[in-house]
Amino acid sequence: VQLVESGGALVQAGGSLRLSCAASVSSSSINAMGWYRQAPGNQRELVAAITNGGRTNYADSVKGRFIISREDAKNTAYLQMNSLKPEDTAVYYCYALADYTKDYWGQGTQVTVST
């Protein structure tokens, strides 16, 4: 499974971005997809995840601001990020769980939020 991310950019605080993650296989093979992020000096942390049944989970720091979704026809997951803050600055990685045992990661996309 290959995951290709896009959408990272430099944005001002309060702005919005939408990240996309396209998977190279049918979404029916994928049990869950999500987004993690890693800022310099910090550990990688879960931002949001969505199962193939549509259940979602969010980090407390992004609840109410970020929305994760899936478009199965395009084998793509999205992360809509609103009301961005400087502390959201990080490299964002797409993640997929396939066959309940196999982890896959994207190459990462940089999100920078300026004050």
JSON list of C-alpha atoms in Angstrom, two decimals:
[
{"chain": "A", "resi": 1, "resn": "VAL", "atom": "CA", "xyz": [0.00, 0.00, 0.00]},
{"chain": "A", "resi": 2, "resn": "GLN", "atom": "CA", "xyz": [1.33, 3.40, -0.93]},
{"chain": "A", "resi": 3, "resn": "LEU", "atom": "CA", "xyz": [-0.01, 6.57, 0.66]},
{"chain": "A", "resi": 4, "resn": "VAL", "atom": "CA", "xyz": [0.47, 9.89, -1.08]},
{"chain": "A", "resi": 5, "resn": "GLU", "atom": "CA", "xyz": [-0.21, 13.03, 0.93]},
{"chain": "A", "resi": 6, "resn": "SER", "atom": "CA", "xyz": [-0.81, 16.54, -0.29]},
{"chain": "A", "resi": 7, "resn": "GLY", "atom": "CA", "xyz": [-2.07, 19.86, 0.96]},
{"chain": "A", "resi": 8, "resn": "GLY", "atom": "CA", "xyz": [0.59, 21.00, 3.39]},
{"chain": "A", "resi": 9, "resn": "ALA", "atom": "CA", "xyz": [1.45, 24.69, 3.22]},
{"chain": "A", "resi": 10, "resn": "LEU", "atom": "CA", "xyz": [2.31, 27.86, 5.10]},
{"chain": "A", "resi": 11, "resn": "VAL", "atom": "CA", "xyz": [-0.80, 29.53, 6.49]},
{"chain": "A", "resi": 12, "resn": "GLN", "atom": "CA", "xyz": [-1.54, 32.33, 8.93]},
{"chain": "A", "resi": 13, "resn": "ALA", "atom": "CA", "xyz": [-3.01, 31.63, 12.34]},
{"chain": "A", "resi": 14, "resn": "GLY", "atom": "CA", "xyz": [-6.78, 31.34, 12.12]},
{"chain": "A", "resi": 15, "resn": "GLY", "atom": "CA", "xyz": [-6.63, 30.01, 8.59]},
{"chain": "A", "resi": 16, "resn": "SER", "atom": "CA", "xyz": [-7.62, 26.65, 7.14]},
{"chain": "A", "resi": 17, "resn": "LEU", "atom": "CA", "xyz": [-6.00, 23.85, 5.20]},
{"chain": "A", "resi": 18, "resn": "ARG", "atom": "CA", "xyz": [-7.19, 20.52, 3.84]},
{"chain": "A", "resi": 19, "resn": "LEU", "atom": "CA", "xyz": [-4.79, 17.58, 3.69]},
{"chain": "A", "resi": 20, "resn": "SER", "atom": "CA", "xyz": [-5.42, 14.66, 1.36]},
{"chain": "A", "resi": 21, "resn": "CYS", "atom": "CA", "xyz": [-4.10, 11.11, 1.51]},
{"chain": "A", "resi": 22, "resn": "ALA", "atom": "CA", "xyz": [-4.60, 8.85, -1.49]},
{"chain": "A", "resi": 23, "resn": "ALA", "atom": "CA", "xyz": [-4.13, 5.11, -1.04]},
{"chain": "A", "resi": 24, "resn": "SER", "atom": "CA", "xyz": [-2.92, 2.86, -3.85]},
{"chain": "A", "resi": 25, "resn": "VAL", "atom": "CA", "xyz": [-5.40, 0.09, -3.01]},
{"chain": "A", "resi": 26, "resn": "SER", "atom": "CA", "xyz": [-9.13, -0.16, -2.63]},
{"chain": "A", "resi": 27, "resn": "SER", "atom": "CA", "xyz": [-10.44, 1.32, 0.57]},
{"chain": "A", "resi": 28, "resn": "SER", "atom": "CA", "xyz": [-12.16, -1.99, 1.24]},
{"chain": "A", "resi": 29, "resn": "SER", "atom": "CA", "xyz": [-8.71, -3.39, 2.08]},
{"chain": "A", "resi": 30, "resn": "ILE", "atom": "CA", "xyz": [-8.09, -0.67, 4.64]},
{"chain": "A", "resi": 31, "resn": "ASN", "atom": "CA", "xyz": [-9.51, -0.95, 8.13]},
{"chain": "A", "resi": 32, "resn": "ALA", "atom": "CA", "xyz": [-8.66, 2.54, 9.30]},
{"chain": "A", "resi": 33, "resn": "MET", "atom": "CA", "xyz": [-6.87, 5.66, 8.18]},
{"chain": "A", "resi": 34, "resn": "GLY", "atom": "CA", "xyz": [-5.55, 8.52, 10.19]},
{"chain": "A", "resi": 35, "resn": "TRP", "atom": "CA", "xyz": [-3.23, 11.46, 10.52]},
{"chain": "A", "resi": 36, "resn": "TYR", "atom": "CA", "xyz": [-0.31, 11.79, 12.88]},
{"chain": "A", "resi": 37, "resn": "ARG", "atom": "CA", "xyz": [1.97, 14.78, 13.31]},
{"chain": "A", "resi": 38, "resn": "GLN", "atom": "CA", "xyz": [5.45, 15.39, 14.57]},
{"chain": "A", "resi": 39, "resn": "ALA", "atom": "CA", "xyz": [6.91, 18.74, 15.53]},
{"chain": "A", "resi": 40, "resn": "PRO", "atom": "CA", "xyz": [10.66, 19.24, 16.02]},
{"chain": "A", "resi": 41, "resn": "GLY", "atom": "CA", "xyz": [11.78, 17.77, 19.31]},
{"chain": "A", "resi": 42, "resn": "ASN", "atom": "CA", "xyz": [8.43, 16.08, 19.90]},
{"chain": "A", "resi": 43, "resn": "GLN", "atom": "CA", "xyz": [7.17, 12.54, 19.53]},
{"chain": "A", "resi": 44, "resn": "ARG", "atom": "CA", "xyz": [4.80, 11.63, 16.74]},
{"chain": "A", "resi": 45, "resn": "GLU", "atom": "CA", "xyz": [1.23, 11.99, 17.98]},
{"chain": "A", "resi": 46, "resn": "LEU", "atom": "CA", "xyz": [-2.16, 10.93, 16.72]},
{"chain": "A", "resi": 47, "resn": "VAL", "atom": "CA", "xyz": [-4.24, 13.80, 15.37]},
{"chain": "A", "resi": 48, "resn": "ALA", "atom": "CA", "xyz": [-7.32, 12.04, 14.02]},
{"chain": "A", "resi": 49, "resn": "ALA", "atom": "CA", "xyz": [-8.41, 8.63, 12.77]},
{"chain": "A", "resi": 50, "resn": "ILE", "atom": "CA", "xyz": [-11.40, 7.14, 10.97]},
{"chain": "A", "resi": 51, "resn": "THR", "atom": "CA", "xyz": [-12.44, 3.51, 10.61]},
{"chain": "A", "resi": 52, "resn": "ASN", "atom": "CA", "xyz": [-13.96, 1.95, 7.53]},
{"chain": "A", "resi": 53, "resn": "GLY", "atom": "CA", "xyz": [-17.24, 2.10, 9.42]},
{"chain": "A", "resi": 54, "resn": "GLY", "atom": "CA", "xyz": [-16.92, 5.85, 9.74]},
{"chain": "A", "resi": 55, "resn": "ARG", "atom": "CA", "xyz": [-16.07, 6.04, 13.44]},
{"chain": "A", "resi": 56, "resn": "THR", "atom": "CA", "xyz": [-13.73, 8.93, 14.23]},
{"chain": "A", "resi": 57, "resn": "ASN", "atom": "CA", "xyz": [-11.30, 9.76, 16.97]},
{"chain": "A", "resi": 58, "resn": "TYR", "atom": "CA", "xyz": [-9.52, 13.06, 17.62]},
{"chain": "A", "resi": 59, "resn": "ALA", "atom": "CA", "xyz": [-6.76, 14.36, 19.81]},
{"chain": "A", "resi": 60, "resn": "ASP", "atom": "CA", "xyz": [-8.12, 16.71, 22.46]},
{"chain": "A", "resi": 61, "resn": "SER", "atom": "CA", "xyz": [-6.02, 19.54, 21.07]},
{"chain": "A", "resi": 62, "resn": "VAL", "atom": "CA", "xyz": [-7.83, 19.49, 17.70]},
{"chain": "A", "resi": 63, "resn": "LYS", "atom": "CA", "xyz": [-11.40, 18.62, 18.69]},
{"chain": "A", "resi": 64, "resn": "GLY", "atom": "CA", "xyz": [-13.84, 21.13, 17.28]},
{"chain": "A", "resi": 65, "resn": "ARG", "atom": "CA", "xyz": [-11.28, 22.44, 14.78]},
{"chain": "A", "resi": 66, "resn": "PHE", "atom": "CA", "xyz": [-10.25, 19.46, 12.64]},
{"chain": "A", "resi": 67, "resn": "ILE", "atom": "CA", "xyz": [-12.47, 17.04, 10.73]},
{"chain": "A", "resi": 68, "resn": "ILE", "atom": "CA", "xyz": [-11.34, 13.73, 9.25]},
{"chain": "A", "resi": 69, "resn": "SER", "atom": "CA", "xyz": [-13.29, 12.10, 6.45]},
{"chain": "A", "resi": 70, "resn": "ARG", "atom": "CA", "xyz": [-13.00, 9.38, 3.81]},
{"chain": "A", "resi": 71, "resn": "GLU", "atom": "CA", "xyz": [-14.06, 9.20, 0.19]},
{"chain": "A", "resi": 72, "resn": "ASP", "atom": "CA", "xyz": [-14.01, 5.49, -0.55]},
{"chain": "A", "resi": 73, "resn": "ALA", "atom": "CA", "xyz": [-14.68, 5.93, -4.27]},
{"chain": "A", "resi": 74, "resn": "LYS", "atom": "CA", "xyz": [-11.31, 7.71, -4.50]},
{"chain": "A", "resi": 75, "resn": "ASN", "atom": "CA", "xyz": [-9.51, 5.64, -1.84]},
{"chain": "A", "resi": 76, "resn": "THR", "atom": "CA", "xyz": [-8.73, 8.95, -0.17]},
{"chain": "A", "resi": 77, "resn": "ALA", "atom": "CA", "xyz": [-8.85, 10.36, 3.33]},
{"chain": "A", "resi": 78, "resn": "TYR", "atom": "CA", "xyz": [-8.99, 14.05, 4.16]},
{"chain": "A", "resi": 79, "resn": "LEU", "atom": "CA", "xyz": [-8.13, 16.19, 7.14]},
{"chain": "A", "resi": 80, "resn": "GLN", "atom": "CA", "xyz": [-9.91, 19.54, 7.17]},
{"chain": "A", "resi": 81, "resn": "MET", "atom": "CA", "xyz": [-8.03, 21.83, 9.54]},
{"chain": "A", "resi": 82, "resn": "ASN", "atom": "CA", "xyz": [-9.73, 25.04, 10.66]},
{"chain": "A", "resi": 83, "resn": "SER", "atom": "CA", "xyz": [-8.79, 27.77, 13.12]},
{"chain": "A", "resi": 84, "resn": "LEU", "atom": "CA", "xyz": [-5.16, 26.78, 12.82]},
{"chain": "A", "resi": 85, "resn": "LYS", "atom": "CA", "xyz": [-2.76, 27.74, 15.59]},
{"chain": "A", "resi": 86, "resn": "PRO", "atom": "CA", "xyz": [1.04, 28.08, 15.59]},
{"chain": "A", "resi": 87, "resn": "GLU", "atom": "CA", "xyz": [1.20, 24.97, 17.80]},
{"chain": "A", "resi": 88, "resn": "ASP", "atom": "CA", "xyz": [-0.32, 22.97, 14.93]},
{"chain": "A", "resi": 89, "resn": "THR", "atom": "CA", "xyz": [2.95, 23.44, 13.03]},
{"chain": "A", "resi": 90, "resn": "ALA", "atom": "CA", "xyz": [4.40, 20.00, 12.28]},
{"chain": "A", "resi": 91, "resn": "VAL", "atom": "CA", "xyz": [4.99, 17.39, 9.64]},
{"chain": "A", "resi": 92, "resn": "TYR", "atom": "CA", "xyz": [1.71, 15.55, 9.13]},
{"chain": "A", "resi": 93, "resn": "TYR", "atom": "CA", "xyz": [1.81, 11.87, 8.24]},
{"chain": "A", "resi": 94, "resn": "CYS", "atom": "CA", "xyz": [-0.99, 9.81, 6.79]},
{"chain": "A", "resi": 95, "resn": "TYR", "atom": "CA", "xyz": [-1.42, 6.34, 8.27]},
{"chain": "A", "resi": 96, "resn": "ALA", "atom": "CA", "xyz": [-3.37, 3.29, 7.14]},
{"chain": "A", "resi": 97, "resn": "LEU", "atom": "CA", "xyz": [-4.10, -0.02, 8.81]},
{"chain": "A", "resi": 98, "resn": "ALA", "atom": "CA", "xyz": [-4.74, -2.89, 6.38]},
{"chain": "A", "resi": 99, "resn": "ASP", "atom": "CA", "xyz": [-5.82, -6.44, 7.10]},
{"chain": "A", "resi": 100, "resn": "TYR", "atom": "CA", "xyz": [-5.87, -5.47, 10.79]},
{"chain": "A", "resi": 101, "resn": "THR", "atom": "CA", "xyz": [-2.14, -6.15, 11.03]},
{"chain": "A", "resi": 102, "resn": "LYS", "atom": "CA", "xyz": [-0.22, -4.08, 8.50]},
{"chain": "A", "resi": 103, "resn": "ASP", "atom": "CA", "xyz": [0.78, -0.46, 9.08]},
{"chain": "A", "resi": 104, "resn": "TYR", "atom": "CA", "xyz": [1.54, 1.92, 6.25]},
{"chain": "A", "resi": 105, "resn": "TRP", "atom": "CA", "xyz": [2.79, 5.49, 6.34]},
{"chain": "A", "resi": 106, "resn": "GLY", "atom": "CA", "xyz": [2.93, 8.37, 3.91]},
{"chain": "A", "resi": 107, "resn": "GLN", "atom": "CA", "xyz": [6.02, 10.46, 3.33]},
{"chain": "A", "resi": 108, "resn": "GLY", "atom": "CA", "xyz": [4.76, 13.42, 5.34]},
{"chain": "A", "resi": 109, "resn": "THR", "atom": "CA", "xyz": [3.64, 16.92, 4.43]},
{"chain": "A", "resi": 110, "resn": "GLN", "atom": "CA", "xyz": [4.73, 20.11, 6.18]},
{"chain": "A", "resi": 111, "resn": "VAL", "atom": "CA", "xyz": [2.16, 22.37, 7.78]},
{"chain": "A", "resi": 112, "resn": "THR", "atom": "CA", "xyz": [3.45, 25.69, 9.09]},
{"chain": "A", "resi": 113, "resn": "VAL", "atom": "CA", "xyz": [1.19, 28.15, 10.90]},
{"chain": "A", "resi": 114, "resn": "SER", "atom": "CA", "xyz": [2.56, 31.65, 11.30]},
{"chain": "A", "resi": 115, "resn": "THR", "atom": "CA", "xyz": [1.52, 34.22, 13.88]}
]
